[in-house]
């Protein structure tokens, strides 16, 4: 019989996910003297690091996502946090108070007293030709972040939700972009006033019953090819940018396994202290929904860390949470 | 009869207070194309700008408070926000939906459609000799911020609240500082486990019934003189740092005039969208309580701005708020 001993590690606080929220939590946690690890499935930086230019993180007028996330990563390491990358946590179980087990894909066990979940979201993608190649070069998933680069230009907005409607209005009404709204159905979903505002705006051209078949361009987006799903007719529309607003996918697999309360869209429910529905488990950043921004993530990460620290110090947690 | 015409200004969004939360709100609001103004009683920067060194705002491993706040101010101006300084707003009234009047001390009127309150807090001070002169040079009001500079050193902690207890424990247990706790009463206030932890820790020396009479030092703190309020006996204790943890004073005068719901300590109640109890009025940062940190302020400022923008765009706000 062969006994294989796999790894076994102990920390005070483990943070699952190395985007802005996770890195901020790590900075605070390590500065509180907690033995802290970030465990990240890929490499730290999260979705933010895929953004070519970030102009709305206060303090940096313009910085690439990769550079900003490198700074945060270095900041967390300097503070004393251990960063463990390319390690996927596949299960978390609360064995008892102050003993939470995180198990990785290769069956290593990471124990901690409190755990901060910061797994973020994935952009829902169209999965069409040109989308991946031109991501960050005209293809964007966030009009708040990238809209200002398309002032007075021609853009497409894909989707029919509140978010797509807001995106279309913002790009046209605030940034004076010419907007082509591409929606696979005939009716918009979402709140009445938003739908009406989009429908009655003549500067938002609507392509109903239509999907994008291809995004064309060499170094940057030049046009989209759309297909009418009823007639199969194809049409090419010249645009400088494509905003894909068909939703985010919260990375909530671990939260589900833990039995945490989630909202209707699958985001982890938290209170203002970033406590989840289970003692000792905190959540921060995009995985908790709300306004998916780096600035919000760092604030929530900091709040999660201080409350995890207080919990470990002496059991300070809210009796009625969410 | 002489008619004096005082100024009259119109904005989409007015932010009262120019600390980290206000500046972040301004960056987002202006980038959304909203005509935005920050109105600040003193000069922008808030309490953060008084900190000699900030090591816990993600992205900057070490920066002076003034430098960081200058960057945020410039960031907000570049985004298009107007910064109005040395102008004290003394009254805010909601005339009707989308028409909020902010009146300054010199009777100028600033109208806006939505208003973000970010007035922050003031540190409660001891008002003793040496306190002001040595602020930032050994005298601190925030152990989370400045504690790590006093690793293995001798410090005093002043106060008897939860916060003072946490501060004392953190400085001793996590940073191995020798702690002298100075409290004007014989009993600590606050949660039981915290009081017990402080009382039973022999490395936290307690001076009950005692107040600080003077903080001594030339370029930095060298000692404190304490007085026993029962015996009037004086005693000089050599220390490198003094952490004054006797509370924060929320700057809530305008919130009270507006009739906003406040918590027991006088902080403005908000939900996760930073909505207050009145439509069109948002609040962000230290004035809302919670974890008083720059990182949290910038997140809340961003969230307040996006929700104020959505409200102006089409009335999107929560029916039941707080």
PDB file of C-alpha atoms in Angstrom, chain B residues 26-269:
ATOM      1  CA  UNK B  26     -16.811  63.374  -8.692  1.00  0.00           C
ATOM      2  CA  UNK B  27     -14.597  61.290 -10.991  1.00  0.00           C
ATOM      3  CA  UNK B  28     -17.446  58.893 -11.729  1.00  0.00           C
ATOM      4  CA  UNK B  29     -20.150  61.543 -11.960  1.00  0.00           C
ATOM      5  CA  UNK B  30     -18.168  63.729 -14.363  1.00  0.00           C
ATOM      6  CA  UNK B  31     -17.236  60.730 -16.506  1.00  0.00           C
ATOM      7  CA  UNK B  32     -20.946  59.945 -16.807  1.00  0.00           C
ATOM      8  CA  UNK B  33     -21.314  63.376 -18.432  1.00  0.00           C
ATOM      9  CA  UNK B  34     -23.035  64.883 -15.412  1.00  0.00           C
ATOM     10  CA  UNK B  35     -22.322  68.563 -14.727  1.00  0.00           C
ATOM     11  CA  UNK B  36     -20.619  67.983 -11.410  1.00  0.00           C
ATOM     12  CA  UNK B  37     -19.360  70.152  -8.573  1.00  0.00           C
ATOM     13  CA  UNK B  38     -17.625  69.349  -5.319  1.00  0.00           C
ATOM     14  CA  UNK B  39     -18.214  71.959  -2.643  1.00  0.00           C
ATOM     15  CA  UNK B  40     -15.733  71.763   0.214  1.00  0.00           C
ATOM     16  CA  UNK B  41     -15.656  73.860   3.333  1.00  0.00           C
ATOM     17  CA  UNK B  42     -11.831  73.881   3.518  1.00  0.00           C
ATOM     18  CA  UNK B  43      -9.626  72.566   0.733  1.00  0.00           C
ATOM     19  CA  UNK B  44     -10.150  69.184  -0.881  1.00  0.00           C
ATOM     20  CA  UNK B  45      -8.425  66.172   0.612  1.00  0.00           C
ATOM     21  CA  UNK B  46     -10.353  65.652   3.829  1.00  0.00           C
ATOM     22  CA  UNK B  47      -8.827  63.960   6.833  1.00  0.00           C
ATOM     23  CA  UNK B  48      -6.706  61.740   4.574  1.00  0.00           C
ATOM     24  CA  UNK B  49      -4.565  64.673   3.537  1.00  0.00           C
ATOM     25  CA  UNK B  50      -3.388  65.119   7.124  1.00  0.00           C
ATOM     26  CA  UNK B  51      -1.817  61.650   7.185  1.00  0.00           C
ATOM     27  CA  UNK B  52       1.965  61.751   6.743  1.00  0.00           C
ATOM     28  CA  UNK B  53       2.127  58.309   5.160  1.00  0.00           C
ATOM     29  CA  UNK B  54      -0.554  56.060   3.745  1.00  0.00           C
ATOM     30  CA  UNK B  55       0.397  52.450   3.173  1.00  0.00           C
ATOM     31  CA  UNK B  56      -2.991  50.810   2.742  1.00  0.00           C
ATOM     32  CA  UNK B  57      -4.606  52.370  -0.313  1.00  0.00           C
ATOM     33  CA  UNK B  58      -4.259  49.585  -2.882  1.00  0.00           C
ATOM     34  CA  UNK B  59      -1.909  50.533  -5.689  1.00  0.00           C
ATOM     35  CA  UNK B  60       0.314  52.863  -3.652  1.00  0.00           C
ATOM     36  CA  UNK B  61       2.682  51.045  -1.319  1.00  0.00           C
ATOM     37  CA  UNK B  62       3.584  54.301   0.423  1.00  0.00           C
ATOM     38  CA  UNK B  63       2.414  57.830  -0.309  1.00  0.00           C
ATOM     39  CA  UNK B  64       1.765  60.911   1.799  1.00  0.00           C
ATOM     40  CA  UNK B  65      -1.876  61.760   2.362  1.00  0.00           C
ATOM     41  CA  UNK B  66      -1.400  65.112   0.704  1.00  0.00           C
ATOM     42  CA  UNK B  67       0.155  63.608  -2.422  1.00  0.00           C
ATOM     43  CA  UNK B  68      -2.562  60.989  -2.761  1.00  0.00           C
ATOM     44  CA  UNK B  69      -5.332  63.524  -2.316  1.00  0.00           C
ATOM     45  CA  UNK B  70      -3.657  65.883  -4.809  1.00  0.00           C
ATOM     46  CA  UNK B  71      -3.704  63.047  -7.321  1.00  0.00           C
ATOM     47  CA  UNK B  72      -7.382  62.388  -6.701  1.00  0.00           C
ATOM     48  CA  UNK B  73      -8.199  66.076  -6.945  1.00  0.00           C
ATOM     49  CA  UNK B  74      -6.384  66.393 -10.261  1.00  0.00           C
ATOM     50  CA  UNK B  75      -8.104  63.203 -11.403  1.00  0.00           C
ATOM     51  CA  UNK B  76     -11.538  64.674 -10.630  1.00  0.00           C
ATOM     52  CA  UNK B  77     -10.705  67.924 -12.410  1.00  0.00           C
ATOM     53  CA  UNK B  78      -9.380  66.089 -15.463  1.00  0.00           C
ATOM     54  CA  UNK B  79     -12.619  64.114 -15.571  1.00  0.00           C
ATOM     55  CA  UNK B  80     -14.454  67.437 -15.749  1.00  0.00           C
ATOM     56  CA  UNK B  81     -15.661  68.090 -12.210  1.00  0.00           C
ATOM     57  CA  UNK B  82     -15.683  71.647 -10.876  1.00  0.00           C
ATOM     58  CA  UNK B  83     -14.039  72.029  -7.486  1.00  0.00           C
ATOM     59  CA  UNK B  84     -15.326  74.818  -5.290  1.00  0.00           C
ATOM     60  CA  UNK B  85     -13.291  75.276  -2.121  1.00  0.00           C
ATOM     61  CA  UNK B  86     -13.522  77.346   1.069  1.00  0.00           C
ATOM     62  CA  UNK B  87     -17.264  77.424   0.581  1.00  0.00           C
ATOM     63  CA  UNK B  88     -19.366  76.140   3.411  1.00  0.00           C
ATOM     64  CA  UNK B  89     -22.803  74.755   2.589  1.00  0.00           C
ATOM     65  CA  UNK B  90     -25.011  75.649   5.538  1.00  0.00           C
ATOM     66  CA  UNK B  91     -28.374  74.447   4.286  1.00  0.00           C
ATOM     67  CA  UNK B  92     -29.812  71.915   1.841  1.00  0.00           C
ATOM     68  CA  UNK B  93     -33.485  71.802   0.912  1.00  0.00           C
ATOM     69  CA  UNK B  94     -35.312  69.532  -1.494  1.00  0.00           C
ATOM     70  CA  UNK B  95     -37.624  71.931  -3.371  1.00  0.00           C
ATOM     71  CA  UNK B  96     -39.058  69.187  -5.554  1.00  0.00           C
ATOM     72  CA  UNK B  97     -37.882  66.124  -7.457  1.00  0.00           C
ATOM     73  CA  UNK B  98     -34.645  66.940  -9.299  1.00  0.00           C
ATOM     74  CA  UNK B  99     -34.413  70.370  -7.658  1.00  0.00           C
ATOM     75  CA  UNK B 100     -32.255  70.468  -4.563  1.00  0.00           C
ATOM     76  CA  UNK B 101     -30.956  73.770  -3.241  1.00  0.00           C
ATOM     77  CA  UNK B 102     -27.610  74.002  -1.423  1.00  0.00           C
ATOM     78  CA  UNK B 103     -27.057  77.369   0.229  1.00  0.00           C
ATOM     79  CA  UNK B 104     -23.600  78.557   1.204  1.00  0.00           C
ATOM     80  CA  UNK B 105     -22.566  80.683   4.143  1.00  0.00           C
ATOM     81  CA  UNK B 106     -22.363  83.746   1.897  1.00  0.00           C
ATOM     82  CA  UNK B 107     -25.868  83.023   0.600  1.00  0.00           C
ATOM     83  CA  UNK B 108     -24.962  81.706  -2.801  1.00  0.00           C
ATOM     84  CA  UNK B 109     -27.330  79.111  -4.161  1.00  0.00           C
ATOM     85  CA  UNK B 110     -26.215  75.914  -5.832  1.00  0.00           C
ATOM     86  CA  UNK B 111     -28.982  73.866  -7.439  1.00  0.00           C
ATOM     87  CA  UNK B 112     -28.683  70.237  -8.398  1.00  0.00           C
ATOM     88  CA  UNK B 113     -30.769  67.240  -9.414  1.00  0.00           C
ATOM     89  CA  UNK B 114     -29.091  64.853  -6.986  1.00  0.00           C
ATOM     90  CA  UNK B 115     -26.783  65.456  -4.080  1.00  0.00           C
ATOM     91  CA  UNK B 116     -24.038  63.283  -2.573  1.00  0.00           C
ATOM     92  CA  UNK B 117     -23.116  63.952   1.040  1.00  0.00           C
ATOM     93  CA  UNK B 118     -19.498  63.170   1.879  1.00  0.00           C
ATOM     94  CA  UNK B 119     -18.699  65.494   4.768  1.00  0.00           C
ATOM     95  CA  UNK B 120     -16.733  62.880   6.688  1.00  0.00           C
ATOM     96  CA  UNK B 121     -15.849  63.039  10.341  1.00  0.00           C
ATOM     97  CA  UNK B 122     -13.607  65.024  12.623  1.00  0.00           C
ATOM     98  CA  UNK B 123     -11.288  63.302  15.065  1.00  0.00           C
ATOM     99  CA  UNK B 124     -12.334  63.914  18.636  1.00  0.00           C
ATOM    100  CA  UNK B 125      -9.296  65.549  20.194  1.00  0.00           C
ATOM    101  CA  UNK B 126      -7.819  65.627  23.659  1.00  0.00           C
ATOM    102  CA  UNK B 127      -7.061  69.349  23.341  1.00  0.00           C
ATOM    103  CA  UNK B 128      -3.870  69.084  25.351  1.00  0.00           C
ATOM    104  CA  UNK B 129      -0.453  70.670  24.999  1.00  0.00           C
ATOM    105  CA  UNK B 130       1.640  69.055  22.265  1.00  0.00           C
ATOM    106  CA  UNK B 131      -1.249  67.239  20.567  1.00  0.00           C
ATOM    107  CA  UNK B 132      -1.561  69.519  17.573  1.00  0.00           C
ATOM    108  CA  UNK B 133       2.165  70.184  17.200  1.00  0.00           C
ATOM    109  CA  UNK B 134       3.000  66.450  17.154  1.00  0.00           C
ATOM    110  CA  UNK B 135       0.044  65.256  15.052  1.00  0.00           C
ATOM    111  CA  UNK B 136       1.484  63.021  12.344  1.00  0.00           C
ATOM    112  CA  UNK B 137       4.761  62.919  14.267  1.00  0.00           C
ATOM    113  CA  UNK B 138       3.823  60.284  16.782  1.00  0.00           C
ATOM    114  CA  UNK B 139       0.312  61.471  17.567  1.00  0.00           C
ATOM    115  CA  UNK B 140      -2.187  59.398  15.574  1.00  0.00           C
ATOM    116  CA  UNK B 141      -5.945  58.898  15.532  1.00  0.00           C
ATOM    117  CA  UNK B 142      -5.880  55.649  13.536  1.00  0.00           C
ATOM    118  CA  UNK B 143      -3.996  52.522  14.571  1.00  0.00           C
ATOM    119  CA  UNK B 144      -5.040  50.679  11.394  1.00  0.00           C
ATOM    120  CA  UNK B 145      -3.321  53.410   9.380  1.00  0.00           C
ATOM    121  CA  UNK B 146      -0.280  54.213  11.494  1.00  0.00           C
ATOM    122  CA  UNK B 147       0.180  51.195  13.767  1.00  0.00           C
ATOM    123  CA  UNK B 148       2.789  49.461  11.594  1.00  0.00           C
ATOM    124  CA  UNK B 149       5.178  52.413  12.095  1.00  0.00           C
ATOM    125  CA  UNK B 150       5.338  51.532  15.808  1.00  0.00           C
ATOM    126  CA  UNK B 151       6.263  47.873  15.596  1.00  0.00           C
ATOM    127  CA  UNK B 152       8.209  46.869  18.735  1.00  0.00           C
ATOM    128  CA  UNK B 153       8.034  50.436  20.070  1.00  0.00           C
ATOM    129  CA  UNK B 154       6.423  52.001  23.132  1.00  0.00           C
ATOM    130  CA  UNK B 155       3.044  53.597  22.642  1.00  0.00           C
ATOM    131  CA  UNK B 156       0.128  55.011  24.576  1.00  0.00           C
ATOM    132  CA  UNK B 157      -3.482  54.328  23.670  1.00  0.00           C
ATOM    133  CA  UNK B 158      -6.054  56.771  24.995  1.00  0.00           C
ATOM    134  CA  UNK B 159      -9.688  55.751  25.495  1.00  0.00           C
ATOM    135  CA  UNK B 160     -11.881  52.980  26.843  1.00  0.00           C
ATOM    136  CA  UNK B 161     -14.188  52.077  23.951  1.00  0.00           C
ATOM    137  CA  UNK B 162     -14.230  49.022  21.702  1.00  0.00           C
ATOM    138  CA  UNK B 163     -12.050  50.916  19.325  1.00  0.00           C
ATOM    139  CA  UNK B 164      -9.490  51.781  21.995  1.00  0.00           C
ATOM    140  CA  UNK B 165      -9.443  48.140  23.154  1.00  0.00           C
ATOM    141  CA  UNK B 166      -8.948  46.909  19.594  1.00  0.00           C
ATOM    142  CA  UNK B 167      -6.241  49.447  19.062  1.00  0.00           C
ATOM    143  CA  UNK B 168      -4.404  48.370  22.232  1.00  0.00           C
ATOM    144  CA  UNK B 169      -4.651  44.677  21.361  1.00  0.00           C
ATOM    145  CA  UNK B 170      -3.619  45.181  17.759  1.00  0.00           C
ATOM    146  CA  UNK B 171      -0.599  47.287  18.698  1.00  0.00           C
ATOM    147  CA  UNK B 172       0.530  44.786  21.288  1.00  0.00           C
ATOM    148  CA  UNK B 173      -0.537  41.385  19.998  1.00  0.00           C
ATOM    149  CA  UNK B 174       0.082  41.934  16.317  1.00  0.00           C
ATOM    150  CA  UNK B 175       2.804  44.564  16.262  1.00  0.00           C
ATOM    151  CA  UNK B 176       4.505  43.724  19.545  1.00  0.00           C
ATOM    152  CA  UNK B 177       4.451  47.298  20.752  1.00  0.00           C
ATOM    153  CA  UNK B 178       4.555  47.933  24.496  1.00  0.00           C
ATOM    154  CA  UNK B 179       1.196  49.512  25.186  1.00  0.00           C
ATOM    155  CA  UNK B 180       0.200  51.943  27.944  1.00  0.00           C
ATOM    156  CA  UNK B 181      -3.571  52.281  28.048  1.00  0.00           C
ATOM    157  CA  UNK B 182      -4.751  55.576  29.506  1.00  0.00           C
ATOM    158  CA  UNK B 183      -8.421  55.732  30.400  1.00  0.00           C
ATOM    159  CA  UNK B 184     -10.221  58.414  32.364  1.00  0.00           C
ATOM    160  CA  UNK B 185     -12.475  55.889  34.142  1.00  0.00           C
ATOM    161  CA  UNK B 186     -11.907  52.691  36.060  1.00  0.00           C
ATOM    162  CA  UNK B 187     -13.949  50.500  33.717  1.00  0.00           C
ATOM    163  CA  UNK B 188     -13.679  49.912  29.989  1.00  0.00           C
ATOM    164  CA  UNK B 189     -16.748  50.317  27.842  1.00  0.00           C
ATOM    165  CA  UNK B 190     -17.553  47.981  25.006  1.00  0.00           C
ATOM    166  CA  UNK B 191     -17.875  44.333  24.235  1.00  0.00           C
ATOM    167  CA  UNK B 192     -17.106  41.788  26.931  1.00  0.00           C
ATOM    168  CA  UNK B 193     -14.560  39.665  25.095  1.00  0.00           C
ATOM    169  CA  UNK B 194     -12.576  42.722  24.133  1.00  0.00           C
ATOM    170  CA  UNK B 195     -12.539  44.149  27.632  1.00  0.00           C
ATOM    171  CA  UNK B 196     -11.442  40.795  29.020  1.00  0.00           C
ATOM    172  CA  UNK B 197      -8.712  40.399  26.438  1.00  0.00           C
ATOM    173  CA  UNK B 198      -7.304  43.816  27.304  1.00  0.00           C
ATOM    174  CA  UNK B 199      -7.603  43.325  31.055  1.00  0.00           C
ATOM    175  CA  UNK B 200      -5.932  39.925  31.034  1.00  0.00           C
ATOM    176  CA  UNK B 201      -3.045  40.988  28.793  1.00  0.00           C
ATOM    177  CA  UNK B 202      -0.064  41.793  31.035  1.00  0.00           C
ATOM    178  CA  UNK B 203       1.722  43.585  28.195  1.00  0.00           C
ATOM    179  CA  UNK B 204      -0.973  46.242  28.092  1.00  0.00           C
ATOM    180  CA  UNK B 205      -0.243  48.394  31.133  1.00  0.00           C
ATOM    181  CA  UNK B 206      -3.364  50.158  32.382  1.00  0.00           C
ATOM    182  CA  UNK B 207      -3.567  53.621  33.839  1.00  0.00           C
ATOM    183  CA  UNK B 208      -7.108  53.894  35.181  1.00  0.00           C
ATOM    184  CA  UNK B 209      -8.754  57.168  36.237  1.00  0.00           C
ATOM    185  CA  UNK B 210      -6.107  58.959  34.227  1.00  0.00           C
ATOM    186  CA  UNK B 211      -5.966  61.616  31.549  1.00  0.00           C
ATOM    187  CA  UNK B 212      -3.163  62.906  29.401  1.00  0.00           C
ATOM    188  CA  UNK B 213      -2.109  66.378  30.472  1.00  0.00           C
ATOM    189  CA  UNK B 214       0.669  66.942  27.964  1.00  0.00           C
ATOM    190  CA  UNK B 215       2.372  65.233  25.041  1.00  0.00           C
ATOM    191  CA  UNK B 216       6.075  66.051  25.017  1.00  0.00           C
ATOM    192  CA  UNK B 217       8.629  65.966  22.222  1.00  0.00           C
ATOM    193  CA  UNK B 218      10.533  68.187  19.825  1.00  0.00           C
ATOM    194  CA  UNK B 219      10.324  66.642  16.352  1.00  0.00           C
ATOM    195  CA  UNK B 220       8.441  63.570  17.451  1.00  0.00           C
ATOM    196  CA  UNK B 221       6.680  62.235  20.514  1.00  0.00           C
ATOM    197  CA  UNK B 222       9.010  61.421  23.423  1.00  0.00           C
ATOM    198  CA  UNK B 223       6.723  61.099  26.423  1.00  0.00           C
ATOM    199  CA  UNK B 224       3.310  61.778  27.878  1.00  0.00           C
ATOM    200  CA  UNK B 225       2.444  63.368  31.184  1.00  0.00           C
ATOM    201  CA  UNK B 226      -0.615  61.779  32.738  1.00  0.00           C
ATOM    202  CA  UNK B 227      -2.674  62.936  35.666  1.00  0.00           C
ATOM    203  CA  UNK B 228      -4.724  60.738  37.958  1.00  0.00           C
ATOM    204  CA  UNK B 229      -8.097  62.464  38.158  1.00  0.00           C
ATOM    205  CA  UNK B 230      -8.719  61.172  41.696  1.00  0.00           C
ATOM    206  CA  UNK B 231      -5.362  61.946  43.311  1.00  0.00           C
ATOM    207  CA  UNK B 232      -4.136  64.643  40.890  1.00  0.00           C
ATOM    208  CA  UNK B 233      -0.806  62.840  40.903  1.00  0.00           C
ATOM    209  CA  UNK B 234       1.342  63.443  37.784  1.00  0.00           C
ATOM    210  CA  UNK B 235       3.489  60.854  36.052  1.00  0.00           C
ATOM    211  CA  UNK B 236       5.674  61.019  32.945  1.00  0.00           C
ATOM    212  CA  UNK B 237       5.793  57.944  30.687  1.00  0.00           C
ATOM    213  CA  UNK B 238       8.269  57.678  27.801  1.00  0.00           C
ATOM    214  CA  UNK B 239       6.515  56.666  24.557  1.00  0.00           C
ATOM    215  CA  UNK B 240       7.199  56.904  20.813  1.00  0.00           C
ATOM    216  CA  UNK B 241       3.584  57.208  19.805  1.00  0.00           C
ATOM    217  CA  UNK B 242       0.184  58.212  21.144  1.00  0.00           C
ATOM    218  CA  UNK B 243      -2.974  56.706  19.672  1.00  0.00           C
ATOM    219  CA  UNK B 244      -5.959  58.853  20.545  1.00  0.00           C
ATOM    220  CA  UNK B 245      -9.037  56.647  20.225  1.00  0.00           C
ATOM    221  CA  UNK B 246     -11.730  58.690  21.891  1.00  0.00           C
ATOM    222  CA  UNK B 247     -14.035  58.728  18.916  1.00  0.00           C
ATOM    223  CA  UNK B 248     -14.934  60.398  15.664  1.00  0.00           C
ATOM    224  CA  UNK B 249     -17.466  63.171  15.259  1.00  0.00           C
ATOM    225  CA  UNK B 250     -19.647  62.710  12.173  1.00  0.00           C
ATOM    226  CA  UNK B 251     -20.137  66.029  10.379  1.00  0.00           C
ATOM    227  CA  UNK B 252     -23.873  65.520  10.181  1.00  0.00           C
ATOM    228  CA  UNK B 253     -25.316  69.027  10.600  1.00  0.00           C
ATOM    229  CA  UNK B 254     -26.656  69.128   7.016  1.00  0.00           C
ATOM    230  CA  UNK B 255     -28.030  65.611   7.309  1.00  0.00           C
ATOM    231  CA  UNK B 256     -29.947  66.636  10.409  1.00  0.00           C
ATOM    232  CA  UNK B 257     -31.368  69.712   8.676  1.00  0.00           C
ATOM    233  CA  UNK B 258     -32.475  67.490   5.803  1.00  0.00           C
ATOM    234  CA  UNK B 259     -34.125  65.110   8.258  1.00  0.00           C
ATOM    235  CA  UNK B 260     -32.137  62.074   7.087  1.00  0.00           C
ATOM    236  CA  UNK B 261     -32.228  58.936   9.185  1.00  0.00           C
ATOM    237  CA  UNK B 262     -29.054  58.605  11.264  1.00  0.00           C
ATOM    238  CA  UNK B 263     -27.750  55.724  13.346  1.00  0.00           C
ATOM    239  CA  UNK B 264     -27.228  55.908  17.125  1.00  0.00           C
ATOM    240  CA  UNK B 265     -23.815  57.475  16.730  1.00  0.00           C
ATOM    241  CA  UNK B 266     -24.993  60.116  14.275  1.00  0.00           C
ATOM    242  CA  UNK B 267     -23.776  58.524  11.037  1.00  0.00           C
ATOM    243  CA  UNK B 268     -26.050  58.722   7.981  1.00  0.00           C
ATOM    244  CA  UNK B 269     -27.903  55.469   7.305  1.00  0.00           C
TER     245      UNK B 269
END
